Short mmCIF file of C-alpha atoms in Angstrom, two decimals:
data_model
loop_
_atom_site.label_atom_id
_atom_site.label_comp_id
_atom_site.label_asym_id
_atom_site.label_seq_id
_atom_site.Cartn_x
_atom_site.Cartn_y
_atom_site.Cartn_z
CA UNK W 1 24.81 29.70 22.50
CA UNK W 2 24.54 32.75 24.67
CA UNK W 3 22.23 35.68 24.09
CA UNK W 4 23.57 37.89 21.29
CA UNK W 5 25.11 41.11 22.61
CA UNK W 6 25.04 43.03 19.37
CA UNK W 7 22.23 42.78 16.89
CA UNK W 8 22.07 44.48 13.53
CA UNK W 9 18.71 44.42 11.80
CA UNK W 10 18.13 45.23 8.13
CA UNK W 11 20.80 47.89 7.98
CA UNK W 12 20.88 49.94 4.81
CA UNK W 13 22.56 53.10 3.71
CA UNK W 14 22.44 55.45 0.78
CA UNK W 15 25.35 57.69 -0.18
CA UNK W 16 25.31 60.21 -3.00
CA UNK W 17 22.23 58.70 -4.65
CA UNK W 18 23.43 55.13 -4.69
CA UNK W 19 22.88 52.25 -2.33
CA UNK W 20 26.07 51.57 -0.43
CA UNK W 21 24.64 48.45 1.19
CA UNK W 22 21.26 47.05 1.91
CA UNK W 23 19.57 44.69 4.29
CA UNK W 24 22.57 43.70 6.37
CA UNK W 25 21.55 41.67 9.39
CA UNK W 26 23.70 39.78 11.82
CA UNK W 27 23.97 39.07 15.51
CA UNK W 28 27.14 38.56 17.48
CA UNK W 29 27.61 37.10 20.95
CA UNK W 30 30.31 37.42 23.55
CA UNK W 31 33.56 35.81 22.45
CA UNK W 32 33.11 36.43 18.75
CA UNK W 33 35.44 38.08 16.27
CA UNK W 34 33.66 39.48 13.23
CA UNK W 35 35.56 40.64 10.18
CA UNK W 36 33.89 42.92 7.68
CA UNK W 37 35.33 42.27 4.25
CA UNK W 38 34.77 43.74 0.85
CA UNK W 39 36.43 45.82 -1.84
CA UNK W 40 37.33 49.51 -1.37
CA UNK W 41 34.25 51.66 -1.35
CA UNK W 42 31.93 48.84 -0.31
CA UNK W 43 31.02 50.66 2.89
CA UNK W 44 33.06 48.87 5.54
CA UNK W 45 34.14 52.04 7.29
CA UNK W 46 30.65 53.51 6.96
CA UNK W 47 29.17 50.43 8.62
CA UNK W 48 31.69 50.67 11.44
CA UNK W 49 30.81 54.33 11.93
CA UNK W 50 27.16 53.33 12.30
CA UNK W 51 28.09 50.61 14.79
CA UNK W 52 30.19 53.04 16.81
CA UNK W 53 27.36 55.56 16.93
CA UNK W 54 29.34 58.22 15.06
CA UNK W 55 26.83 58.51 12.26
CA UNK W 56 23.10 57.90 12.37
CA UNK W 57 22.31 58.25 8.69
CA UNK W 58 21.14 54.66 8.24
CA UNK W 59 17.97 52.64 7.97
CA UNK W 60 17.39 49.69 10.23
CA UNK W 61 18.31 49.02 13.83
CA UNK W 62 21.45 48.43 15.83
CA UNK W 63 20.87 46.96 19.28
CA UNK W 64 23.34 46.41 22.10
CA UNK W 65 22.03 44.11 24.82
CA UNK W 66 18.60 44.62 23.30
CA UNK W 67 18.65 48.43 23.43
CA UNK W 68 19.06 50.84 20.55
CA UNK W 69 22.64 52.12 20.66
CA UNK W 70 21.70 55.73 19.94
CA UNK W 71 18.89 55.77 22.49
CA UNK W 72 21.19 54.54 25.26
CA UNK W 73 24.21 56.37 23.89
CA UNK W 74 26.18 57.23 27.05
CA UNK W 75 25.74 53.73 28.41
CA UNK W 76 26.78 52.18 25.09
CA UNK W 77 29.84 54.40 24.75
CA UNK W 78 31.04 53.16 28.13
CA UNK W 79 31.16 49.63 26.76
CA UNK W 80 32.71 50.31 23.40
CA UNK W 81 36.16 51.21 22.14
CA UNK W 82 36.51 52.62 18.63
CA UNK W 83 39.76 52.90 16.74
CA UNK W 84 39.35 54.73 13.45
CA UNK W 85 41.53 55.89 10.59
CA UNK W 86 42.66 58.88 12.61
CA UNK W 87 44.20 57.21 15.66
CA UNK W 88 43.62 60.15 18.03
CA UNK W 89 47.29 60.35 18.92
CA UNK W 90 48.21 63.97 19.59
CA UNK W 91 51.67 64.68 18.20
CA UNK W 92 52.56 67.34 20.76
CA UNK W 93 51.91 65.01 23.68
CA UNK W 94 54.14 62.19 24.87
CA UNK W 95 53.07 58.57 24.56
CA UNK W 96 52.11 58.46 28.23
CA UNK W 97 50.21 61.76 28.16
CA UNK W 98 48.20 60.51 25.19
CA UNK W 99 47.11 57.45 27.13
CA UNK W 100 46.49 59.41 30.33
CA UNK W 101 44.04 61.71 28.59
CA UNK W 102 42.20 58.84 26.91
CA UNK W 103 41.77 56.96 30.16
CA UNK W 104 40.84 60.07 32.14
CA UNK W 105 37.69 59.93 30.04
CA UNK W 106 37.13 56.21 29.71
CA UNK W 107 38.46 54.16 32.58
CA UNK W 108 40.20 54.56 35.89
CA UNK W 109 43.69 53.14 35.61
CA UNK W 110 47.00 53.61 37.36
CA UNK W 111 50.01 55.23 35.75
CA UNK W 112 51.93 51.99 36.25
CA UNK W 113 49.49 49.98 34.16
CA UNK W 114 49.71 52.56 31.36
CA UNK W 115 53.51 52.27 31.39
CA UNK W 116 53.17 48.48 31.35
CA UNK W 117 50.83 48.72 28.35
CA UNK W 118 53.34 50.89 26.49
CA UNK W 119 56.07 48.36 27.25
CA UNK W 120 53.78 45.61 25.94
CA UNK W 121 53.40 47.31 22.57
CA UNK W 122 57.16 47.78 22.28
CA UNK W 123 57.36 51.39 23.43
CA UNK W 124 59.31 50.87 26.65
CA UNK W 125 61.55 53.88 27.13
CA UNK W 126 59.34 56.03 24.91
CA UNK W 127 56.91 57.05 27.67
CA UNK W 128 58.20 60.61 27.80
CA UNK W 129 58.96 61.01 24.10
CA UNK W 130 56.61 63.31 22.18
CA UNK W 131 54.65 61.43 19.54
CA UNK W 132 55.90 63.67 16.72
CA UNK W 133 59.37 62.21 17.17
CA UNK W 134 58.06 58.69 16.55
CA UNK W 135 57.48 56.79 13.33
CA UNK W 136 53.97 56.23 11.93
CA UNK W 137 54.03 52.65 13.19
CA UNK W 138 55.03 53.71 16.69
CA UNK W 139 52.29 56.33 16.78
CA UNK W 140 49.84 53.63 15.79
CA UNK W 141 51.17 51.48 18.60
CA UNK W 142 50.32 54.20 21.13
CA UNK W 143 46.71 53.86 20.00
CA UNK W 144 46.92 50.07 20.20
CA UNK W 145 48.23 50.32 23.77
CA UNK W 146 44.68 51.37 24.71
CA UNK W 147 43.53 47.85 23.84
CA UNK W 148 45.94 46.42 26.40
CA UNK W 149 44.39 48.42 29.21
CA UNK W 150 40.78 48.78 28.20
CA UNK W 151 38.24 46.56 29.90
CA UNK W 152 35.28 47.30 27.64
CA UNK W 153 33.55 44.35 26.01
CA UNK W 154 33.18 45.68 22.47
CA UNK W 155 36.09 46.67 20.26
CA UNK W 156 35.36 48.29 16.91
CA UNK W 157 38.56 48.53 14.91
CA UNK W 158 38.92 50.11 11.49
CA UNK W 159 42.02 48.74 9.73
CA UNK W 160 43.93 48.13 12.97
CA UNK W 161 46.89 46.59 11.12
CA UNK W 162 47.76 49.76 9.22
CA UNK W 163 51.44 50.72 9.51
CA UNK W 164 52.19 47.88 11.93
CA UNK W 165 55.18 45.61 11.31
CA UNK W 166 54.95 41.83 11.02
CA UNK W 167 55.74 41.13 14.66
CA UNK W 168 53.16 43.72 15.67
CA UNK W 169 50.52 42.04 13.52
CA UNK W 170 51.10 38.71 15.27
CA UNK W 171 50.90 40.43 18.68
CA UNK W 172 47.69 42.20 17.75
CA UNK W 173 46.13 38.98 16.49
CA UNK W 174 47.02 37.37 19.78
CA UNK W 175 45.40 40.27 21.60
CA UNK W 176 42.18 39.94 19.60
CA UNK W 177 41.99 36.20 20.31
CA UNK W 178 42.66 36.87 24.00
CA UNK W 179 39.91 39.47 24.14
CA UNK W 180 37.45 37.05 22.54
CA UNK W 181 38.52 34.29 24.91
CA UNK W 182 37.68 36.36 27.99
CA UNK W 183 34.21 37.10 26.64
CA UNK W 184 34.80 40.25 24.62
CA UNK W 185 33.68 40.96 21.11
CA UNK W 186 35.68 42.37 18.21
CA UNK W 187 34.37 43.83 14.99
CA UNK W 188 37.05 44.86 12.55
CA UNK W 189 37.78 45.65 8.96
CA UNK W 190 41.04 44.60 7.39
CA UNK W 191 42.43 43.51 4.06
CA UNK W 192 45.02 41.49 5.86
CA UNK W 193 44.24 37.71 6.11
CA UNK W 194 43.48 37.13 9.78
CA UNK W 195 45.38 34.38 11.49
CA UNK W 196 43.56 33.78 14.76
CA UNK W 197 43.51 30.84 17.13
CA UNK W 198 39.82 31.29 17.67
CA UNK W 199 37.28 30.85 14.87
CA UNK W 200 36.06 34.12 13.41
CA UNK W 201 33.24 35.19 11.16
CA UNK W 202 33.46 37.09 7.89
CA UNK W 203 30.72 39.31 6.67
CA UNK W 204 31.07 40.21 3.01
CA UNK W 205 29.95 43.55 1.72
CA UNK W 206 29.26 43.19 -1.96
CA UNK W 207 30.40 46.58 -3.15
CA UNK W 208 28.37 49.22 -4.91
CA UNK W 209 25.11 48.09 -6.49
CA UNK W 210 24.08 50.10 -9.50
CA UNK W 211 20.76 51.88 -9.26
CA UNK Y 1 34.86 43.22 31.91
CA UNK Y 2 34.32 46.83 32.76
CA UNK Y 3 32.48 47.55 35.96
CA UNK Y 4 30.29 50.64 36.16
CA UNK Y 5 32.38 52.28 38.88
CA UNK Y 6 35.55 52.09 36.78
CA UNK Y 7 34.26 54.79 34.46
CA UNK Y 8 35.77 58.08 35.66
CA UNK Y 9 33.46 60.78 36.95
CA UNK Y 10 32.73 63.91 34.94
CA UNK Y 11 35.00 65.94 37.21
CA UNK Y 12 37.97 63.67 36.62
CA UNK Y 13 37.39 63.67 32.86
CA UNK Y 14 37.06 67.43 32.94
CA UNK Y 15 40.31 67.80 34.88
CA UNK Y 16 42.13 65.42 32.52
CA UNK Y 17 41.00 67.41 29.48
CA UNK Y 18 41.90 70.71 31.14
CA UNK Y 19 45.37 69.45 31.97
CA UNK Y 20 45.91 68.09 28.47
CA UNK Y 21 44.84 71.28 26.73
CA UNK Y 22 46.86 73.50 29.05
CA UNK Y 23 49.93 71.36 28.38
CA UNK Y 24 49.37 71.66 24.63
CA UNK Y 25 48.86 75.41 24.89
CA UNK Y 26 52.13 75.76 26.80
CA UNK Y 27 53.98 73.70 24.18
CA UNK Y 28 52.63 75.84 21.36
CA UNK Y 29 53.51 79.07 23.08
CA UNK Y 30 53.07 80.92 19.79
CA UNK Y 31 49.33 80.51 20.33
CA UNK Y 32 49.57 82.61 23.48
CA UNK Y 33 51.97 85.20 22.18
CA UNK Y 34 50.24 85.86 18.84
CA UNK Y 35 47.07 87.60 20.13
CA UNK Y 36 49.17 89.70 22.49
CA UNK Y 37 51.60 90.77 19.78
CA UNK Y 38 48.65 91.57 17.53
CA UNK Y 39 47.08 93.77 20.21
CA UNK Y 40 50.37 95.56 20.89
CA UNK Y 41 51.01 96.23 17.21
CA UNK Y 42 47.54 97.68 16.61
CA UNK Y 43 47.72 99.91 19.66
CA UNK Y 44 51.22 101.07 18.71
CA UNK Y 45 50.12 101.95 15.19
CA UNK Y 46 47.09 104.01 16.16
CA UNK Y 47 48.93 107.05 17.61
CA UNK Y 48 51.19 106.97 14.53
CA UNK Y 49 48.20 106.91 12.22
CA UNK Y 50 45.93 109.51 13.80
CA UNK Y 51 48.51 111.68 15.52
CA UNK Y 52 49.76 111.74 19.08
CA UNK Y 53 47.41 114.43 20.48
CA UNK Y 54 46.49 113.28 23.93
CA UNK Y 55 42.90 114.49 23.76
CA UNK Y 56 42.12 112.47 20.59
CA UNK Y 57 43.68 109.33 22.00
CA UNK Y 58 41.94 109.67 25.34
CA UNK Y 59 38.62 110.03 23.55
CA UNK Y 60 38.99 106.82 21.51
CA UNK Y 61 40.88 104.76 24.11
CA UNK Y 62 37.92 102.97 25.79
CA UNK Y 63 36.45 101.69 22.53
CA UNK Y 64 39.79 100.95 20.93
CA UNK Y 65 41.19 98.80 23.72
CA UNK Y 66 37.96 96.82 23.72
CA UNK Y 67 37.91 96.36 19.94
CA UNK Y 68 41.53 95.21 19.97
CA UNK Y 69 40.82 92.71 22.75
CA UNK Y 70 37.81 91.42 20.84
CA UNK Y 71 39.76 90.95 17.61
CA UNK Y 72 42.62 89.25 19.44
CA UNK Y 73 40.15 86.72 20.86
CA UNK Y 74 38.48 86.26 17.48
CA UNK Y 75 41.80 85.59 15.75
CA UNK Y 76 42.71 82.75 18.07
CA UNK Y 77 39.29 81.15 18.57
CA UNK Y 78 39.28 79.55 15.13
CA UNK Y 79 41.81 76.98 16.32
CA UNK Y 80 40.13 75.75 19.51
CA UNK Y 81 38.91 72.47 18.00
CA UNK Y 82 40.80 72.34 14.68
CA UNK Y 83 43.81 70.21 15.67
CA UNK Y 84 41.70 67.85 17.76
CA UNK Y 85 39.33 67.38 14.86
CA UNK Y 86 42.15 66.53 12.45
CA UNK Y 87 43.92 63.95 14.60
CA UNK Y 88 40.77 62.16 15.76
CA UNK Y 89 40.91 63.35 19.36
CA UNK Y 90 37.58 65.09 19.05
CA UNK Y 91 35.95 61.89 17.84
CA UNK Y 92 37.31 59.97 20.82
CA UNK Y 93 36.11 62.74 23.12
CA UNK Y 94 32.57 62.49 21.76
CA UNK Y 95 32.65 58.67 21.85
CA UNK Y 96 33.67 58.58 25.50
CA UNK Y 97 31.05 57.85 28.14
CA UNK Y 98 31.25 61.45 29.36
CA UNK Y 99 28.77 64.27 28.86
CA UNK Y 100 30.38 66.55 26.29
CA UNK Y 101 29.20 69.62 28.26
CA UNK Y 102 32.02 69.53 30.82
CA UNK Y 103 34.71 68.47 28.37
CA UNK Y 104 33.81 71.37 26.10
CA UNK Y 105 33.77 73.71 29.09
CA UNK Y 106 37.30 72.59 30.02
CA UNK Y 107 38.57 73.13 26.49
CA UNK Y 108 37.09 76.60 26.14
CA UNK Y 109 38.33 77.57 29.60
CA UNK Y 110 41.87 76.79 28.53
CA UNK Y 111 41.35 78.88 25.41
CA UNK Y 112 40.16 81.75 27.59
CA UNK Y 113 43.18 81.46 29.88
CA UNK Y 114 45.64 81.80 27.01
CA UNK Y 115 43.72 84.43 25.03
CA UNK Y 116 41.11 86.40 26.98
CA UNK Y 117 42.86 86.41 30.32
CA UNK Y 118 46.23 87.15 28.72
CA UNK Y 119 44.79 90.10 26.80
CA UNK Y 120 43.06 91.35 29.97
CA UNK Y 121 46.38 91.32 31.81
CA UNK Y 122 48.16 93.43 29.19
CA UNK Y 123 45.14 95.74 28.73
CA UNK Y 124 46.37 98.32 31.29
CA UNK Y 125 49.55 98.65 29.23
CA UNK Y 126 47.51 99.13 26.06
CA UNK Y 127 45.36 101.69 27.86
CA UNK Y 128 48.46 103.53 29.03
CA UNK Y 129 49.75 103.75 25.46
CA UNK Y 130 46.46 105.40 24.49
CA UNK Y 131 46.46 107.59 27.62
CA UNK Y 132 43.17 106.36 28.97
CA UNK Y 133 41.63 108.59 31.65
CA UNK Y 134 42.50 107.47 35.18
CA UNK Y 135 38.97 106.43 36.16
CA UNK Y 136 38.78 103.98 33.27
CA UNK Y 137 41.34 101.42 34.44
CA UNK Y 138 39.26 99.56 36.98
CA UNK Y 139 36.17 99.19 34.77
CA UNK Y 140 38.48 98.21 31.89
CA UNK Y 141 39.99 95.34 33.87
CA UNK Y 142 36.69 94.11 35.28
CA UNK Y 143 34.77 94.44 32.02
CA UNK Y 144 37.48 92.58 30.07
CA UNK Y 145 37.68 89.89 32.71
CA UNK Y 146 33.93 89.28 32.41
CA UNK Y 147 33.57 90.02 28.73
CA UNK Y 148 36.38 87.89 27.35
CA UNK Y 149 34.77 84.82 28.94
CA UNK Y 150 31.69 85.30 26.78
CA UNK Y 151 33.88 86.13 23.78
CA UNK Y 152 35.62 82.76 24.15
CA UNK Y 153 32.35 80.89 24.69
CA UNK Y 154 30.56 82.51 21.75
CA UNK Y 155 33.61 82.23 19.54
CA UNK Y 156 33.87 78.53 20.29
CA UNK Y 157 30.33 78.03 18.95
CA UNK Y 158 31.49 79.44 15.62
CA UNK Y 159 34.65 77.34 15.73
CA UNK Y 160 32.63 74.20 16.45
CA UNK Y 161 30.23 74.87 13.59
CA UNK Y 162 33.05 75.32 11.09
CA UNK Y 163 35.50 72.74 12.41
CA UNK Y 164 34.98 70.44 9.43
CA UNK Y 165 35.76 73.14 6.86
CA UNK Y 166 39.24 73.60 5.44
CA UNK Y 167 39.06 77.39 5.68
CA UNK Y 168 36.66 78.33 8.42
CA UNK Y 169 38.37 81.54 9.51
CA UNK Y 170 36.25 84.15 7.74
CA UNK Y 171 33.06 82.19 8.30
CA UNK Y 172 33.70 82.07 12.05
CA UNK Y 173 34.00 85.86 12.05
CA UNK Y 174 30.72 86.23 10.16
CA UNK Y 175 28.84 83.87 12.47
CA UNK Y 176 30.27 85.24 15.66
CA UNK Y 177 30.60 89.00 15.18
CA UNK Y 178 26.88 89.83 15.52
CA UNK Y 179 26.88 87.96 18.83
CA UNK Y 180 29.97 89.85 19.95
CA UNK Y 181 28.29 93.24 19.49
CA UNK Y 182 26.37 93.38 22.81
CA UNK Y 183 29.48 92.35 24.72
CA UNK Y 184 31.46 95.09 23.00
CA UNK Y 185 28.80 97.75 23.60
CA UNK Y 186 28.48 97.11 27.31
CA UNK Y 187 32.20 96.50 27.82
CA UNK Y 188 33.28 99.69 26.11
CA UNK Y 189 30.34 101.49 27.73
CA UNK Y 190 31.57 100.59 31.20
CA UNK Y 191 35.04 101.95 30.45
CA UNK Y 192 33.61 105.12 28.90
CA UNK Y 193 31.41 105.71 31.93
CA UNK Y 194 34.37 105.13 34.26
CA UNK Y 195 36.47 107.67 32.34
CA UNK Y 196 33.77 110.31 32.78
CA UNK Y 197 33.40 109.54 36.47
CA UNK Y 198 29.89 108.13 36.02
CA UNK Y 199 28.65 104.95 37.71
CA UNK Y 200 29.42 101.91 35.63
CA UNK Y 201 28.07 99.07 37.77
CA UNK Y 202 25.00 98.76 35.53
CA UNK Y 203 27.14 98.01 32.48
CA UNK Y 204 29.14 95.47 34.43
CA UNK Y 205 25.99 93.80 35.75
CA UNK Y 206 24.66 93.31 32.22
CA UNK Y 207 28.08 92.06 31.10
CA UNK Y 208 28.11 89.59 33.99
CA UNK Y 209 24.64 88.40 33.01
CA UNK Y 210 25.73 87.90 29.39
CA UNK Y 211 28.76 85.96 30.58
CA UNK Y 212 26.76 83.70 32.88
CA UNK Y 213 24.31 83.00 30.09
CA UNK Y 214 27.18 82.14 27.72
CA UNK Y 215 28.76 79.87 30.34
CA UNK Y 216 25.54 77.93 30.81
CA UNK Y 217 24.22 77.77 27.26
CA UNK Y 218 27.26 77.90 24.95
CA UNK Y 219 28.66 74.46 25.91
CA UNK Y 220 25.34 72.90 24.87
CA UNK Y 221 25.50 74.59 21.48
CA UNK Y 222 29.18 73.73 21.07
CA UNK Y 223 28.62 70.07 21.96
CA UNK Y 224 25.73 69.84 19.49
CA UNK Y 225 27.71 71.53 16.72
CA UNK Y 226 30.66 69.20 17.26
CA UNK Y 227 28.42 66.16 17.07
CA UNK Y 228 26.95 67.34 13.77
CA UNK Y 229 30.45 67.72 12.39
CA UNK Y 230 31.48 64.27 13.60
CA UNK Y 231 28.63 62.77 11.54
CA UNK Y 232 29.51 64.01 8.07
#
């Protein structure tokens, strides 16, 4: 067993005078897929926002390679990809321009590999089409094309299967397994039953505790 | 896995953001035209409202052109971060391994190009409609060129603070207007001095100092405000 990359210690959170979750601890190593499960309102998205460093309103510690993620923020952000509810696809930009901006900030890539990634997610021929002319599923696929190019070890995905068709779900599952196989780590929330080749872990969030 | 040197430098990220925002601004050309049309309408209405006597117009021209330019910038600044906030782009920007300082600087620069610079370029026309005295044109151009930069920077602080609110428009004005006052006083002062044939380099020097200060400090405030709004 290798050294855990991500360590969560005694994480707790209070929202509007009630405990959302309490005392969540887990560690994950390279090559692991972790699914956060639980009913609506159990705090899955909130936990992901803590893990991504978006929000810091929690108790406990989150460590990446042994360092607090918010203390070494810039370094951590360079190793993490977050895909949230809002997919950060700008409607007035074309599929390719959307990816070009994202990777201008995150990773040096060639235009050819971005086009290849778009073809991989089924958007070949849509490179120069503005996103507002595409369906919700296709817009979502532009965001997922980032996963095909990105080299970062940690993926944090909030409901990545939203608006994706059945073939797309299978492709995405394959991508997650592939990422784990080459030593990456995936943390995701989904209500969809995962069908992965690699073993994955489920962490259950109980839902709201009274008091 | 990702090697350290694959992460783009701040300059490249800055250029990418600049290019993206400029492209978006060009595609929503209404954003550029609106402040200009607003300025033209106001300046057209004034002679109709207070009468076409040349002496009256000449007397109010320096202040009026500056006030119109200021309001045109204020009207458009509300939207600098709004769309990016709604579609998640802002979140991705703040989660990227880039210092937000330069990204914010790129975004506000684009806003300045399509509002402040555009208004500065039509200002001579506005001044002509109000029959500004001949000596006022040069200080008008230079003071607007300097002053609108700080207007954009300061305005973007207000926009960043209110980006999470559904209706931030009036609040932005309330936050930002007191900070606009010194820029307005020295800007209009330079034009006034130029019209009377007095030296105006002192006004411009103070305006330049205000602008430099805004360029250096405002991106820090904007970045901080955006981060607060990301964590709601």
